[in-house]
Each structure stands twice: as C-alpha cells, then as structure tokens.
Amino acid sequence: MKYVALVYYQESIINAMSEQEWHDLNQECVAGVERLTNQGHFLAGQALQPTDTATTVQVRDDEMLITDGPFAETKEQLAGFYMLDARDLNEALQLASRIPPARFGSIEVRAVRELPPRD
Amino acid sequence: MDAIERIYQEQSRRVLATLIRLLGDFVLAEEAMQEAFTAALHQWPGEGVPDNPAAWLIRIGQRRGIDQIRRKQTARQHAHLLEQPDDTQETLDEQSIEDDQLRLLFTCCHPSLSPDARIALTLREMCGLTTEQVARALLQKPATLAQRIVRAKRKIRQDRIPYEVPEARALPERLPGVLRVIYLVFNEGYSRSDGEVIVDVSLSAEAIRLAESLVGQLPEGEVFGLLSLMLLQDSRRYARQDEHGDLVTLDEQNRTLWDGDNIRSGLVWLEQALARTPAGPYTLQASIAATHAQAGVAEDTDWARIVRLYEALYRQQPSPVIALNRAVATAMRDTPADGLRLLDELASEKAIHTYHFFHAARADLYRRNGNVEQARSAYERALALSAQGPEQRFLQRRLDELTGQS
C-alpha cells in the first residue's frame, strides 16, 4: 500500500533554530531517508521551501487567479512530504513517527487513492 | 523474486513471533523482520534460497534488531539482549518457532488488554491481516483501529506483559480467554456475512485457521471442541440466508446446502474433544451442533439429546441465554406450551427482557400454540429490540404472516 506522509510544523520554530540545530535536523532527515530507502519503504519525497515562497493558483470562470502565499493560513505549515510503501496503516504510522519533525510538528498520514482507469 | 514473496506469505508471521521473543519488542521485531526480508531480496537471488529460510530470516532479523538497539543507544534498557546475541542457533529448531506462535497468541489475548484490542491484535499479528482489512471486517475506521493497536502494543511494553505460554497449571485459567477471542473473531465473521456488507476477508475462516493451528500445539479438549463447533456452524453458511440475504431458520434450511466436508471434519474433531473428559462448554455446544448436522431432515432432530446437552451446558454456565435455548429445545421435544412455561420462569431475569431472541422465541412458541394475539405482541417487542437488517426483515415477515391469518 502507498501512503503519503505530509510533514507540518510551525516555521517559527525552525526560524528560531541555531545554524547547528538546523544542520543537525537536516542531517537526521537525510539519514532517515537513506534508511527508508534501504528498507524499501521510500518511494518519493521532498522538503519544501518555506511558505513565504508559496504561490497559489485558482481558475474561476476561465480566469486564472494568482495569490501570493499559501492557500490557507494554518497554525502549522506544510514543510515536505514522503511517499511511503508500507504493509498497512500501522506500519505507515510507525515509519512516519520516525520522521524527525514528528517531535515538534505533525505528520499527517494518508493512504493514496488510485484514480479510476481512463474511460 | 517469487520465492521470497511466497516465503513472506508463508513464514512472515512465524519469523515475527520468534523475533518478538528474541528482541522483546513488537515494533522493533517488525522492523527487524522487514530488514531481514530486504536482505533476502539482495542476497538470495545470487546465493540461492537457504535450506531453512525461516531460521535464516530470524538470524538476520535478530542481528539487525540488535544493531538498531545499538544505534539508538538504548542499550541500557536492552542490555540483556546485547550480551547474548548468538544464542539463537540452539533455540531455532522447528519446535521453538512453533512455540513462539503460541506465545504470541497468548500475548495478543492477554486478559489485561481490552477485548477489542485482543481481537484487533490477534487478527493483525497472528492472522497477518492489514490494519485496513481488520477495520473493514469490524466496521471501524482504520485510524480508530490503528490507534487501538498502537495502544495495545504500548501496554504490552509498559506493563511488561509476559511473552510466554502459561505453565500447565495456569493453562486452565488462561486458555478459555484465548478460545474466547478466537470464537469472537469467528462470530464477527458469522454475523457480518449478512449480504449487506462486502468484506474481502472471512473472519470465520481466519478463526477456523487459528484453531486448526492451535490443536496441533495445544491438544486440549476445548480446543478440539471449539474447532468442531466453528466448523459445524460454518457448514450452514450457504443455507442460513436466502438469495435476498434474508434469514432462514434451522428448521427451514435446505440441508443439501450444508457443507458436507465441514460437517465431516467437525464430527472428527468432536470425537477428539469428547475423548478428553470432562466435556467443556465448547464441546457441549459442538455436540448440539453435531446433533443438528446429523439430522437429514428437521423432523429427525434428536431433541431429547439436545435438551440433555443444554442442561449439561446450563450446569456449567447458568446463563439466561442458555436457559432460553433449553426452553426452545424442550418445546420441540414436548409441546410449545412446555417451552412457554420455561420461558415464563425465565422472565424473572431482568436482563432477558432487552434480548430480542427472548421475545422472538416466545412469539414463535405462541404462534405454534395458536395464540395469535400474544404472538403478535411478542414479535413486535422483538422487532423493536433487534437492530440487524436480515433479523428485522425475518421478524417482520413472521408478523405479516400472522396478520394474514387473523
């Protein structure tokens, strides 16, 4: 089964980190991905630039609307995602609990939905 | 590689059970098993599949698990494991791997876990179902079930619930708990197969499989009795509802639809159970089911024997539900009026009044005794208390038939 783990945290926590803390967190994430890859659980994933770089696009009445910033203001912000291959939800949650930001942010785990075949 | 896939299907539960014992931790053992299979994926295509794949996987899994403990530097907690990493060789014979399965079952069914958690853990860890499959089968949300499993594992770790088969003298106390979980799993499957919910796993089949593996390891009378009971009940699965998913009572079932293979094995296991006296509650219930199974047509049913068996069962478990069944059987042996008299005695039990089978049984006996009015009001009570679709439709049908008569 494929699951996506969405990583959320308060960017203010990251901004308050020292250079060294930020470096260590990144290294920890790199090691984590390496481990998931070796175990065959890691399918894809990426960290994201902070939300102040976000641009949101919508189409209404054939008109493209562009707004600066994330689509919704939330307490925690989306910071990255993992696509995982796991036996079931419990295994996916177990893997997600090892994602370092789980310690200060939240990891939302969602099963993927396969789109129906093309008509 | 297909061989690895097949070995995963066949052996992963056994490998896991042993790794839990060796590493002393569910989660760590699951990860270690995953790593062992990953290693197999890398090594077996080149080196060939080892003679004893399970032992190989357990050895690698244990090594990886210990590596992980070292990495996490939780060595203090697990120090006892690090001191003896190579004692697996002697403990890895087939027998000890079988025993580990049994240990896992007793841990999953431990009385200090909630009954819901016991069922969920047993299905996931013993039967190898995924969280989502267990959730669907139990009509729960996957997140709810995932939470239950996580909590149960935490409790096992924190309360140090022992990973062991109880000693012979504690067995009579602990075994019924394990059998109850298996029978609950069976009944979840049995009552859920109502034609309205489509599930991709058969909990009844899982329960029967569990009991089949248990008889080899723990040849106790009640283990045989439970297996026999489930096989005999399951033999009626195609006859107990019609093509609309409506309930068909035992006396109206088309007995040619009963599964003869299941009946035959059920009877064989029952003999094994009866050879180990005294007969316990599952063995007695299996004997009742066997009496039905042996009647070619409903009229041939040996009701005198069934009444005797219910009486024996009632002596062991004096519950109103068993008294109710005894009354119904008595009505069949003697007359509906005799059954009604026994039901009236039972009416002093408060709890029985909210049990829809009580009112349905009364209604049925009144109907057969020609008391249309009393039958009607009893059917209405039963209808108001029953929740399940097919059951309600059955009661409504009976009520409609009565209205047609008056």
Short mmCIF file of C-alpha atoms in Angstrom, two decimals:
data_model
loop_
_atom_site.label_atom_id
_atom_site.label_comp_id
_atom_site.label_asym_id
_atom_site.label_seq_id
_atom_site.Cartn_x
_atom_site.Cartn_y
_atom_site.Cartn_z
CA MET A 1 0.00 0.00 0.00
CA LYS A 2 1.13 3.52 -0.75
CA TYR A 3 0.82 6.26 1.84
CA VAL A 4 1.75 9.91 1.77
CA ALA A 5 3.13 11.41 4.96
CA LEU A 6 2.67 15.18 4.98
CA VAL A 7 5.07 16.98 7.30
CA TYR A 8 3.75 20.06 9.06
CA TYR A 9 5.44 22.31 11.57
CA GLN A 10 5.43 25.89 12.76
CA GLU A 11 8.00 27.67 10.66
CA SER A 12 8.64 29.96 13.60
CA ILE A 13 10.21 27.02 15.45
CA ILE A 14 12.62 26.44 12.56
CA ASN A 15 13.40 30.14 12.28
CA ALA A 16 14.37 30.21 15.91
CA MET A 17 16.88 27.35 15.48
CA SER A 18 20.63 27.93 15.55
CA GLU A 19 22.72 27.10 12.47
CA GLN A 20 23.96 23.98 14.20
CA GLU A 21 20.46 22.78 15.16
CA TRP A 22 19.21 23.31 11.62
CA HIS A 23 22.21 21.46 10.21
CA ASP A 24 21.68 18.53 12.58
CA LEU A 25 17.97 18.31 11.77
CA ASN A 26 18.73 18.19 8.04
CA GLN A 27 21.37 15.53 8.52
CA GLU A 28 18.94 13.50 10.57
CA CYS A 29 16.35 13.73 7.79
CA VAL A 30 18.92 12.67 5.18
CA ALA A 31 19.86 9.65 7.29
CA GLY A 32 16.19 8.82 7.76
CA VAL A 33 15.53 8.86 4.03
CA GLU A 34 18.58 6.66 3.48
CA ARG A 35 17.24 4.16 5.96
CA LEU A 36 13.74 4.16 4.48
CA THR A 37 15.28 3.66 1.05
CA ASN A 38 17.35 0.70 2.20
CA GLN A 39 14.28 -0.87 3.74
CA GLY A 40 12.36 -0.40 0.51
CA HIS A 41 9.79 1.91 2.08
CA PHE A 42 10.78 5.19 0.41
CA LEU A 43 9.10 5.83 -2.94
CA ALA A 44 9.47 9.59 -3.21
CA GLY A 45 9.64 12.69 -1.10
CA GLN A 46 10.92 16.19 -0.89
CA ALA A 47 11.33 19.00 1.58
CA LEU A 48 9.70 22.28 0.56
CA GLN A 49 10.82 25.90 0.62
CA PRO A 50 9.06 27.91 3.35
CA THR A 51 5.50 29.13 2.85
CA ASP A 52 6.53 32.71 2.14
CA THR A 53 7.69 31.43 -1.25
CA ALA A 54 4.30 29.84 -1.98
CA THR A 55 2.11 30.95 -4.84
CA THR A 56 -1.47 29.75 -5.09
CA VAL A 57 -3.31 29.45 -8.37
CA GLN A 58 -7.06 29.06 -8.96
CA VAL A 59 -9.21 29.14 -12.09
CA ARG A 60 -12.64 30.75 -11.78
CA ASP A 61 -14.84 31.47 -14.79
CA ASP A 62 -11.91 30.55 -17.03
CA GLU A 63 -9.90 33.24 -15.32
CA MET A 64 -6.59 32.38 -13.69
CA LEU A 65 -6.23 33.93 -10.25
CA ILE A 66 -2.86 34.09 -8.60
CA THR A 67 -2.30 34.84 -4.94
CA ASP A 68 0.87 35.30 -3.05
CA GLY A 69 1.37 32.92 -0.13
CA PRO A 70 -0.16 29.61 0.92
CA PHE A 71 -3.74 28.69 0.17
CA ALA A 72 -4.76 28.71 3.82
CA GLU A 73 -3.31 30.30 6.91
CA THR A 74 -2.73 27.49 9.38
CA LYS A 75 -1.04 27.14 12.73
CA GLU A 76 1.41 24.65 11.27
CA GLN A 77 2.66 24.84 7.72
CA LEU A 78 3.33 22.14 5.16
CA ALA A 79 7.07 21.59 5.08
CA GLY A 80 7.53 18.46 2.99
CA PHE A 81 6.15 15.10 2.02
CA TYR A 82 7.12 11.44 1.84
CA MET A 83 5.50 8.80 -0.30
CA LEU A 84 5.90 5.51 1.53
CA ASP A 85 5.32 1.89 0.70
CA ALA A 86 4.01 0.14 3.82
CA ARG A 87 2.18 -3.05 4.67
CA ASP A 88 -0.69 -1.22 6.32
CA LEU A 89 -1.66 1.89 8.22
CA ASN A 90 0.08 0.77 11.39
CA GLU A 91 3.36 0.27 9.59
CA ALA A 92 2.96 3.61 7.80
CA LEU A 93 2.35 5.33 11.14
CA GLN A 94 5.38 3.63 12.61
CA LEU A 95 7.54 4.88 9.74
CA ALA A 96 6.02 8.36 9.98
CA SER A 97 6.79 8.52 13.69
CA ARG A 98 10.48 8.33 12.77
CA ILE A 99 10.35 11.43 10.58
CA PRO A 100 12.33 13.93 12.72
CA PRO A 101 9.81 16.85 12.64
CA ALA A 102 7.25 14.49 14.24
CA ARG A 103 8.92 15.54 17.51
CA PHE A 104 7.84 19.18 17.23
CA GLY A 105 5.33 19.26 14.35
CA SER A 106 2.71 16.88 12.95
CA ILE A 107 2.85 14.20 10.31
CA GLU A 108 -0.42 13.58 8.52
CA VAL A 109 -0.57 10.10 7.01
CA ARG A 110 -2.99 9.50 4.17
CA ALA A 111 -3.50 6.41 2.04
CA VAL A 112 -3.29 7.20 -1.66
CA ARG A 113 -6.40 6.89 -3.77
CA GLU A 114 -5.89 5.34 -7.17
CA LEU A 115 -7.77 7.24 -9.84
CA PRO A 116 -10.15 5.13 -11.91
CA PRO A 117 -8.84 3.93 -15.28
CA ARG A 118 -9.36 6.23 -18.23
CA ASP A 119 -12.75 5.74 -19.93
CA MET B 1 11.67 -12.86 -6.82
CA ASP B 2 8.63 -15.12 -6.46
CA ALA B 3 10.22 -17.46 -3.92
CA ILE B 4 10.71 -14.58 -1.48
CA GLU B 5 7.14 -13.41 -1.98
CA ARG B 6 5.92 -16.92 -1.24
CA ILE B 7 8.15 -17.28 1.81
CA TYR B 8 6.86 -13.93 3.04
CA GLN B 9 3.29 -15.19 2.76
CA GLU B 10 4.03 -18.46 4.48
CA GLN B 11 6.67 -17.56 7.04
CA SER B 12 6.47 -13.91 7.97
CA ARG B 13 4.14 -14.49 10.92
CA ARG B 14 6.38 -17.21 12.34
CA VAL B 15 9.51 -15.15 11.82
CA LEU B 16 7.84 -12.22 13.54
CA ALA B 17 6.70 -14.28 16.51
CA THR B 18 10.21 -15.52 17.16
CA LEU B 19 11.78 -12.09 16.65
CA ILE B 20 9.37 -10.63 19.21
CA ARG B 21 10.64 -13.16 21.71
CA LEU B 22 14.31 -12.60 20.86
CA LEU B 23 14.12 -8.80 20.75
CA GLY B 24 11.46 -8.37 23.39
CA ASP B 25 9.60 -5.67 21.49
CA PHE B 26 6.80 -5.77 18.90
CA VAL B 27 7.80 -2.70 16.94
CA LEU B 28 11.49 -3.44 16.90
CA ALA B 29 10.71 -7.00 15.79
CA GLU B 30 8.51 -5.79 12.92
CA GLU B 31 11.26 -3.53 11.65
CA ALA B 32 13.88 -6.21 12.07
CA MET B 33 11.75 -8.63 10.09
CA GLN B 34 11.36 -6.06 7.33
CA GLU B 35 15.12 -5.65 7.21
CA ALA B 36 15.64 -9.39 7.12
CA PHE B 37 13.36 -9.72 4.09
CA THR B 38 15.11 -6.78 2.45
CA ALA B 39 18.42 -8.57 2.99
CA ALA B 40 16.93 -11.73 1.48
CA LEU B 41 15.88 -9.73 -1.56
CA HIS B 42 19.52 -8.68 -2.05
CA GLN B 43 21.23 -11.95 -1.24
CA TRP B 44 19.03 -14.86 -2.24
CA PRO B 45 18.96 -14.21 -6.00
CA GLY B 46 22.77 -14.56 -6.03
CA GLU B 47 23.38 -17.07 -3.27
CA GLY B 48 20.24 -19.14 -3.55
CA VAL B 49 17.47 -19.65 -1.01
CA PRO B 50 18.88 -21.11 2.23
CA ASP B 51 17.77 -24.58 3.35
CA ASN B 52 15.83 -23.19 6.28
CA PRO B 53 14.61 -19.76 5.17
CA ALA B 54 12.75 -19.01 8.41
CA ALA B 55 15.85 -19.66 10.52
CA TRP B 56 17.96 -17.54 8.17
CA LEU B 57 15.48 -14.66 8.34
CA ILE B 58 15.26 -14.89 12.12
CA ARG B 59 19.05 -14.84 12.47
CA ILE B 60 19.45 -11.83 10.19
CA GLY B 61 16.45 -10.13 11.80
CA GLN B 62 17.88 -10.60 15.26
CA ARG B 63 21.26 -9.22 14.19
CA ARG B 64 19.64 -6.19 12.56
CA GLY B 65 17.42 -5.63 15.55
CA ILE B 66 20.41 -5.60 17.86
CA ASP B 67 22.25 -3.24 15.51
CA GLN B 68 19.30 -0.93 15.78
CA ILE B 69 19.25 -1.08 19.54
CA ARG B 70 22.93 -0.13 19.48
CA ARG B 71 22.27 2.70 17.05
CA LYS B 72 19.52 4.10 19.15
CA GLN B 73 21.78 3.78 22.18
CA THR B 74 19.00 2.41 24.26
CA ALA B 75 21.44 -0.27 25.24
CA ARG B 76 20.77 0.19 28.91
CA GLN B 77 17.16 -0.91 28.50
CA HIS B 78 18.06 -3.85 26.33
CA ALA B 79 21.44 -4.70 27.80
CA HIS B 80 20.45 -8.29 28.44
CA LEU B 81 19.97 -8.84 24.70
CA LEU B 82 23.35 -7.48 23.71
CA GLU B 83 25.19 -9.86 25.99
CA GLN B 84 23.93 -12.95 24.25
CA PRO B 85 23.48 -12.23 20.58
CA ASP B 86 24.48 -15.68 19.36
CA ASP B 87 22.29 -17.98 21.36
CA THR B 88 19.82 -18.26 18.50
CA GLN B 89 21.47 -21.28 16.96
CA GLU B 90 20.23 -23.69 19.58
CA THR B 91 16.83 -22.06 20.02
CA LEU B 92 15.88 -22.11 16.37
CA ASP B 93 14.58 -25.59 15.83
CA GLU B 94 11.11 -26.00 14.36
CA GLN B 95 9.58 -26.69 17.74
CA SER B 96 10.68 -23.44 19.29
CA ILE B 97 9.42 -21.49 16.27
CA GLU B 98 6.03 -23.19 16.67
CA ASP B 99 6.08 -22.36 20.38
CA ASP B 100 6.72 -18.72 19.58
CA GLN B 101 3.50 -18.59 17.60
CA LEU B 102 1.68 -19.88 20.62
CA ARG B 103 3.41 -17.34 22.87
CA LEU B 104 2.35 -14.58 20.53
CA LEU B 105 -1.25 -15.79 20.62
CA PHE B 106 -1.29 -15.81 24.42
CA THR B 107 0.23 -12.32 24.47
CA CYS B 108 -2.32 -10.97 21.96
CA CYS B 109 -5.12 -12.48 24.04
CA HIS B 110 -3.77 -11.37 27.41
CA PRO B 111 -6.56 -10.58 29.90
CA SER B 112 -5.12 -7.18 30.76
CA LEU B 113 -5.79 -5.96 27.21
CA SER B 114 -9.30 -4.82 26.35
CA PRO B 115 -11.36 -7.39 24.44
CA ASP B 116 -11.44 -5.12 21.36
CA ALA B 117 -7.67 -4.81 21.46
CA ARG B 118 -7.27 -8.58 21.77
CA ILE B 119 -9.31 -9.16 18.63
CA ALA B 120 -7.50 -6.45 16.68
CA LEU B 121 -4.04 -7.66 17.72
CA THR B 122 -4.84 -11.30 17.04
CA LEU B 123 -6.11 -10.53 13.57
CA ARG B 124 -3.18 -8.33 12.67
CA GLU B 125 -0.31 -10.18 14.32
CA MET B 126 -1.47 -13.80 14.18
CA CYS B 127 -3.56 -13.83 11.01
CA GLY B 128 -1.40 -11.28 9.20
CA LEU B 129 -4.26 -9.04 8.12
CA THR B 130 -3.56 -5.38 7.44
CA THR B 131 -4.97 -2.69 9.70
CA GLU B 132 -7.32 -1.66 6.92
CA GLN B 133 -8.62 -5.20 6.43
CA VAL B 134 -9.25 -5.61 10.14
CA ALA B 135 -11.02 -2.24 10.20
CA ARG B 136 -13.27 -3.14 7.28
CA ALA B 137 -14.11 -6.50 8.75
CA LEU B 138 -15.00 -4.94 12.11
CA LEU B 139 -16.78 -1.95 10.52
CA GLN B 140 -14.41 0.51 12.14
CA LYS B 141 -12.36 3.40 10.86
CA PRO B 142 -8.75 2.47 10.05
CA ALA B 143 -7.47 5.30 12.25
CA THR B 144 -9.50 4.03 15.23
CA LEU B 145 -8.14 0.58 14.77
CA ALA B 146 -4.58 1.77 14.21
CA GLN B 147 -4.83 3.67 17.48
CA ARG B 148 -6.12 0.60 19.29
CA ILE B 149 -3.21 -1.49 18.01
CA VAL B 150 -0.63 1.14 18.92
CA ARG B 151 -2.09 1.46 22.43
CA ALA B 152 -2.20 -2.29 22.94
CA LYS B 153 1.45 -2.64 21.95
CA ARG B 154 2.41 0.19 24.25
CA LYS B 155 0.56 -1.51 27.08
CA ILE B 156 2.32 -4.79 26.37
CA ARG B 157 5.64 -3.00 26.60
CA GLN B 158 4.89 -0.77 29.56
CA ASP B 159 3.14 -3.37 31.67
CA ARG B 160 5.72 -5.96 30.66
CA ILE B 161 3.01 -8.40 29.65
CA PRO B 162 4.97 -11.65 29.52
CA TYR B 163 5.64 -13.28 26.19
CA GLU B 164 5.01 -16.88 27.13
CA VAL B 165 2.65 -19.81 27.09
CA PRO B 166 1.34 -20.14 30.63
CA GLU B 167 2.61 -23.12 32.60
CA ALA B 168 0.46 -26.21 32.70
CA ARG B 169 -1.16 -25.27 35.99
CA ALA B 170 -2.10 -21.76 34.81
CA LEU B 171 -3.37 -23.05 31.48
CA PRO B 172 -6.94 -23.88 32.57
CA GLU B 173 -7.25 -20.26 33.64
CA ARG B 174 -5.73 -18.67 30.54
CA LEU B 175 -6.83 -20.96 27.73
CA PRO B 176 -10.54 -20.02 27.86
CA GLY B 177 -9.54 -16.38 27.27
CA VAL B 178 -7.67 -17.33 24.11
CA LEU B 179 -10.51 -19.54 22.89
CA ARG B 180 -12.99 -16.73 23.57
CA VAL B 181 -11.01 -14.37 21.33
CA ILE B 182 -10.95 -16.95 18.54
CA TYR B 183 -14.69 -17.54 18.90
CA LEU B 184 -15.35 -13.78 18.93
CA VAL B 185 -13.40 -13.47 15.70
CA PHE B 186 -15.49 -16.29 14.25
CA ASN B 187 -18.76 -14.70 15.34
CA GLU B 188 -17.76 -11.31 13.99
CA GLY B 189 -17.41 -13.00 10.63
CA TYR B 190 -20.52 -15.11 11.07
CA SER B 191 -22.90 -12.30 11.95
CA ARG B 192 -21.34 -9.87 9.49
CA SER B 193 -21.89 -12.07 6.47
CA ASP B 194 -25.38 -10.68 6.12
CA GLY B 195 -25.16 -9.87 2.44
CA GLU B 196 -25.16 -6.14 3.10
CA VAL B 197 -21.51 -5.62 3.80
CA ILE B 198 -18.91 -6.86 1.41
CA VAL B 199 -15.68 -7.76 3.14
CA ASP B 200 -12.58 -9.10 1.48
CA VAL B 201 -11.57 -11.31 4.36
CA SER B 202 -13.56 -14.01 6.03
CA LEU B 203 -13.13 -13.67 9.77
CA SER B 204 -14.81 -17.05 10.20
CA ALA B 205 -12.18 -18.67 8.01
CA GLU B 206 -9.40 -16.86 9.91
CA ALA B 207 -10.80 -18.12 13.23
CA ILE B 208 -11.00 -21.68 11.94
CA ARG B 209 -7.43 -21.44 10.66
CA LEU B 210 -6.25 -20.20 14.07
CA ALA B 211 -7.99 -23.06 15.85
CA GLU B 212 -6.61 -25.58 13.35
CA SER B 213 -3.07 -24.47 14.09
CA LEU B 214 -3.81 -24.47 17.81
CA VAL B 215 -5.00 -28.10 18.00
CA GLY B 216 -1.57 -29.31 16.91
CA GLN B 217 0.20 -27.26 19.54
CA LEU B 218 -2.23 -27.47 22.42
CA PRO B 219 -4.28 -30.66 22.19
CA GLU B 220 -6.78 -29.78 24.92
CA GLY B 221 -10.39 -30.96 24.80
CA GLU B 222 -11.86 -27.50 24.50
CA VAL B 223 -9.52 -26.57 21.64
CA PHE B 224 -10.90 -29.53 19.70
CA GLY B 225 -14.39 -28.61 20.86
CA LEU B 226 -14.14 -25.03 19.63
CA LEU B 227 -12.75 -26.08 16.26
CA SER B 228 -15.55 -28.61 15.88
CA LEU B 229 -18.18 -26.06 16.88
CA MET B 230 -16.95 -23.48 14.36
CA LEU B 231 -16.74 -26.00 11.53
CA LEU B 232 -20.26 -27.28 12.21
CA GLN B 233 -21.71 -23.77 12.43
CA ASP B 234 -19.83 -22.67 9.37
CA SER B 235 -21.15 -25.67 7.43
CA ARG B 236 -24.54 -23.91 7.32
CA ARG B 237 -23.26 -20.64 5.91
CA TYR B 238 -24.88 -21.07 2.48
CA ALA B 239 -28.19 -22.29 3.92
CA ARG B 240 -28.73 -19.72 6.64
CA GLN B 241 -29.78 -16.96 4.29
CA ASP B 242 -31.71 -16.98 1.04
CA GLU B 243 -30.82 -15.26 -2.21
CA HIS B 244 -32.14 -11.94 -0.86
CA GLY B 245 -29.89 -12.17 2.18
CA ASP B 246 -32.91 -12.99 4.36
CA LEU B 247 -32.56 -15.22 7.40
CA VAL B 248 -33.58 -18.86 7.09
CA THR B 249 -34.19 -20.65 10.39
CA LEU B 250 -32.60 -24.02 11.09
CA ASP B 251 -35.82 -25.97 10.56
CA GLU B 252 -36.46 -24.32 7.19
CA GLN B 253 -32.93 -24.57 5.83
CA ASN B 254 -32.24 -26.59 2.70
CA ARG B 255 -29.94 -29.15 4.25
CA THR B 256 -28.42 -30.18 0.93
CA LEU B 257 -26.71 -26.78 1.03
CA TRP B 258 -24.86 -27.69 4.20
CA ASP B 259 -21.14 -28.15 3.62
CA GLY B 260 -20.51 -31.88 4.00
CA ASP B 261 -16.72 -31.53 4.25
CA ASN B 262 -17.01 -29.13 7.14
CA ILE B 263 -19.52 -31.38 8.88
CA ARG B 264 -17.27 -34.42 8.49
CA SER B 265 -14.21 -32.67 9.89
CA GLY B 266 -16.34 -31.08 12.61
CA LEU B 267 -17.50 -34.55 13.70
CA VAL B 268 -13.96 -35.93 13.66
CA TRP B 269 -12.70 -33.11 15.89
CA LEU B 270 -15.70 -33.58 18.15
CA GLU B 271 -14.70 -37.20 18.73
CA GLN B 272 -11.24 -35.99 19.75
CA ALA B 273 -12.84 -33.48 22.10
CA LEU B 274 -15.19 -35.99 23.68
CA ALA B 275 -12.28 -38.36 24.29
CA ARG B 276 -10.87 -35.76 26.67
CA THR B 277 -13.34 -35.55 29.52
CA PRO B 278 -14.93 -33.71 31.14
CA ALA B 279 -16.59 -32.04 28.17
CA GLY B 280 -16.36 -28.24 28.41
CA PRO B 281 -18.81 -25.63 27.10
CA TYR B 282 -17.43 -25.54 23.53
CA THR B 283 -17.52 -29.32 23.30
CA LEU B 284 -21.13 -29.35 24.54
CA GLN B 285 -22.13 -26.67 22.04
CA ALA B 286 -20.35 -28.61 19.30
CA SER B 287 -22.31 -31.70 20.35
CA ILE B 288 -25.53 -29.74 19.94
CA ALA B 289 -24.45 -28.50 16.52
CA ALA B 290 -23.49 -32.08 15.62
CA THR B 291 -26.95 -33.35 16.60
CA HIS B 292 -28.47 -30.90 14.13
CA ALA B 293 -25.89 -31.79 11.50
CA GLN B 294 -26.76 -35.47 11.78
CA ALA B 295 -30.48 -34.97 11.15
CA GLY B 296 -31.14 -35.37 7.44
CA VAL B 297 -34.46 -33.53 7.78
CA ALA B 298 -35.53 -31.18 10.57
CA GLU B 299 -38.18 -33.66 11.80
CA ASP B 300 -35.48 -36.25 12.55
CA THR B 301 -33.72 -33.98 15.03
CA ASP B 302 -32.98 -35.73 18.32
CA TRP B 303 -34.46 -33.02 20.56
CA ALA B 304 -34.24 -35.17 23.68
CA ARG B 305 -30.48 -35.30 23.24
CA ILE B 306 -30.31 -31.55 22.59
CA VAL B 307 -32.28 -30.82 25.77
CA ARG B 308 -29.88 -33.02 27.75
CA LEU B 309 -26.88 -31.21 26.25
CA TYR B 310 -28.35 -27.79 27.08
CA GLU B 311 -28.96 -28.99 30.61
CA ALA B 312 -25.33 -30.04 30.92
CA LEU B 313 -24.26 -26.71 29.44
CA TYR B 314 -26.50 -24.82 31.86
CA ARG B 315 -24.91 -26.60 34.81
CA GLN B 316 -21.51 -25.26 33.66
CA GLN B 317 -22.70 -21.81 32.59
CA PRO B 318 -26.00 -20.92 34.23
CA SER B 319 -26.80 -18.03 31.89
CA PRO B 320 -30.28 -16.87 30.83
CA VAL B 321 -29.32 -17.28 27.17
CA ILE B 322 -28.60 -20.97 27.65
CA ALA B 323 -31.83 -21.34 29.66
CA LEU B 324 -33.63 -19.73 26.74
CA ASN B 325 -32.19 -22.24 24.28
CA ARG B 326 -33.03 -25.08 26.64
CA ALA B 327 -36.65 -23.88 26.77
CA VAL B 328 -36.85 -23.77 22.97
CA ALA B 329 -35.42 -27.28 22.71
CA THR B 330 -37.85 -28.50 25.37
CA ALA B 331 -40.73 -27.07 23.33
CA MET B 332 -39.52 -29.09 20.37
CA ARG B 333 -39.15 -32.27 22.42
CA ASP B 334 -42.51 -31.85 24.20
CA THR B 335 -45.03 -29.13 23.29
CA PRO B 336 -44.90 -25.34 22.71
CA ALA B 337 -46.82 -24.92 25.99
CA ASP B 338 -43.99 -26.67 27.90
CA GLY B 339 -41.49 -24.32 26.32
CA LEU B 340 -43.61 -21.29 27.18
CA ARG B 341 -43.81 -22.40 30.81
CA LEU B 342 -39.99 -22.47 30.98
CA LEU B 343 -39.78 -19.07 29.31
CA ASP B 344 -42.20 -17.62 31.85
CA GLU B 345 -39.92 -18.82 34.64
CA LEU B 346 -37.05 -17.10 32.86
CA ALA B 347 -38.97 -13.82 32.69
CA SER B 348 -37.91 -13.03 36.27
CA GLU B 349 -34.43 -12.31 34.90
CA LYS B 350 -34.37 -8.59 34.13
CA ALA B 351 -31.63 -8.71 31.51
CA ILE B 352 -33.51 -11.13 29.31
CA HIS B 353 -36.23 -8.57 28.56
CA THR B 354 -33.95 -6.50 26.38
CA TYR B 355 -32.75 -9.56 24.47
CA HIS B 356 -34.71 -9.77 21.24
CA PHE B 357 -34.27 -13.53 20.90
CA PHE B 358 -36.26 -13.97 24.10
CA HIS B 359 -39.27 -12.22 22.62
CA ALA B 360 -38.79 -13.87 19.23
CA ALA B 361 -38.72 -17.29 20.91
CA ARG B 362 -41.89 -16.53 22.88
CA ALA B 363 -43.57 -15.22 19.76
CA ASP B 364 -42.66 -18.37 17.88
CA LEU B 365 -44.00 -20.66 20.60
CA TYR B 366 -47.23 -18.64 20.93
CA ARG B 367 -47.64 -18.83 17.17
CA ARG B 368 -47.20 -22.58 17.16
CA ASN B 369 -49.58 -22.86 20.10
CA GLY B 370 -52.22 -20.88 18.20
CA ASN B 371 -52.12 -17.76 20.45
CA VAL B 372 -52.13 -15.22 17.63
CA GLU B 373 -52.55 -12.07 19.75
CA GLN B 374 -49.78 -12.93 22.20
CA ALA B 375 -47.56 -13.97 19.31
CA ARG B 376 -48.12 -10.66 17.57
CA SER B 377 -47.22 -8.51 20.56
CA ALA B 378 -44.13 -10.62 21.26
CA TYR B 379 -42.97 -10.26 17.64
CA GLU B 380 -43.45 -6.52 17.96
CA ARG B 381 -41.29 -6.41 21.09
CA ALA B 382 -38.61 -8.47 19.36
CA LEU B 383 -38.73 -6.25 16.30
CA ALA B 384 -38.30 -3.11 18.39
CA LEU B 385 -35.20 -4.58 20.05
CA SER B 386 -33.39 -6.04 17.04
CA ALA B 387 -31.02 -3.88 15.05
CA GLN B 388 -29.66 -6.00 12.27
CA GLY B 389 -31.21 -5.82 8.79
CA PRO B 390 -31.88 -9.50 8.00
CA GLU B 391 -33.11 -10.22 11.52
CA GLN B 392 -35.62 -7.39 11.34
CA ARG B 393 -36.87 -8.49 7.94
CA PHE B 394 -37.34 -12.02 9.25
CA LEU B 395 -39.38 -10.85 12.25
CA GLN B 396 -41.44 -8.51 10.07
CA ARG B 397 -42.18 -11.38 7.70
CA ARG B 398 -43.42 -13.54 10.57
CA LEU B 399 -45.55 -10.68 11.85
CA ASP B 400 -47.06 -10.14 8.41
CA GLU B 401 -47.88 -13.84 8.13
CA LEU B 402 -49.73 -13.64 11.44
CA THR B 403 -51.72 -10.62 10.36
CA GLY B 404 -52.74 -12.52 7.26
CA GLN B 405 -54.10 -15.28 9.49
CA SER B 406 -56.30 -13.21 11.77
#
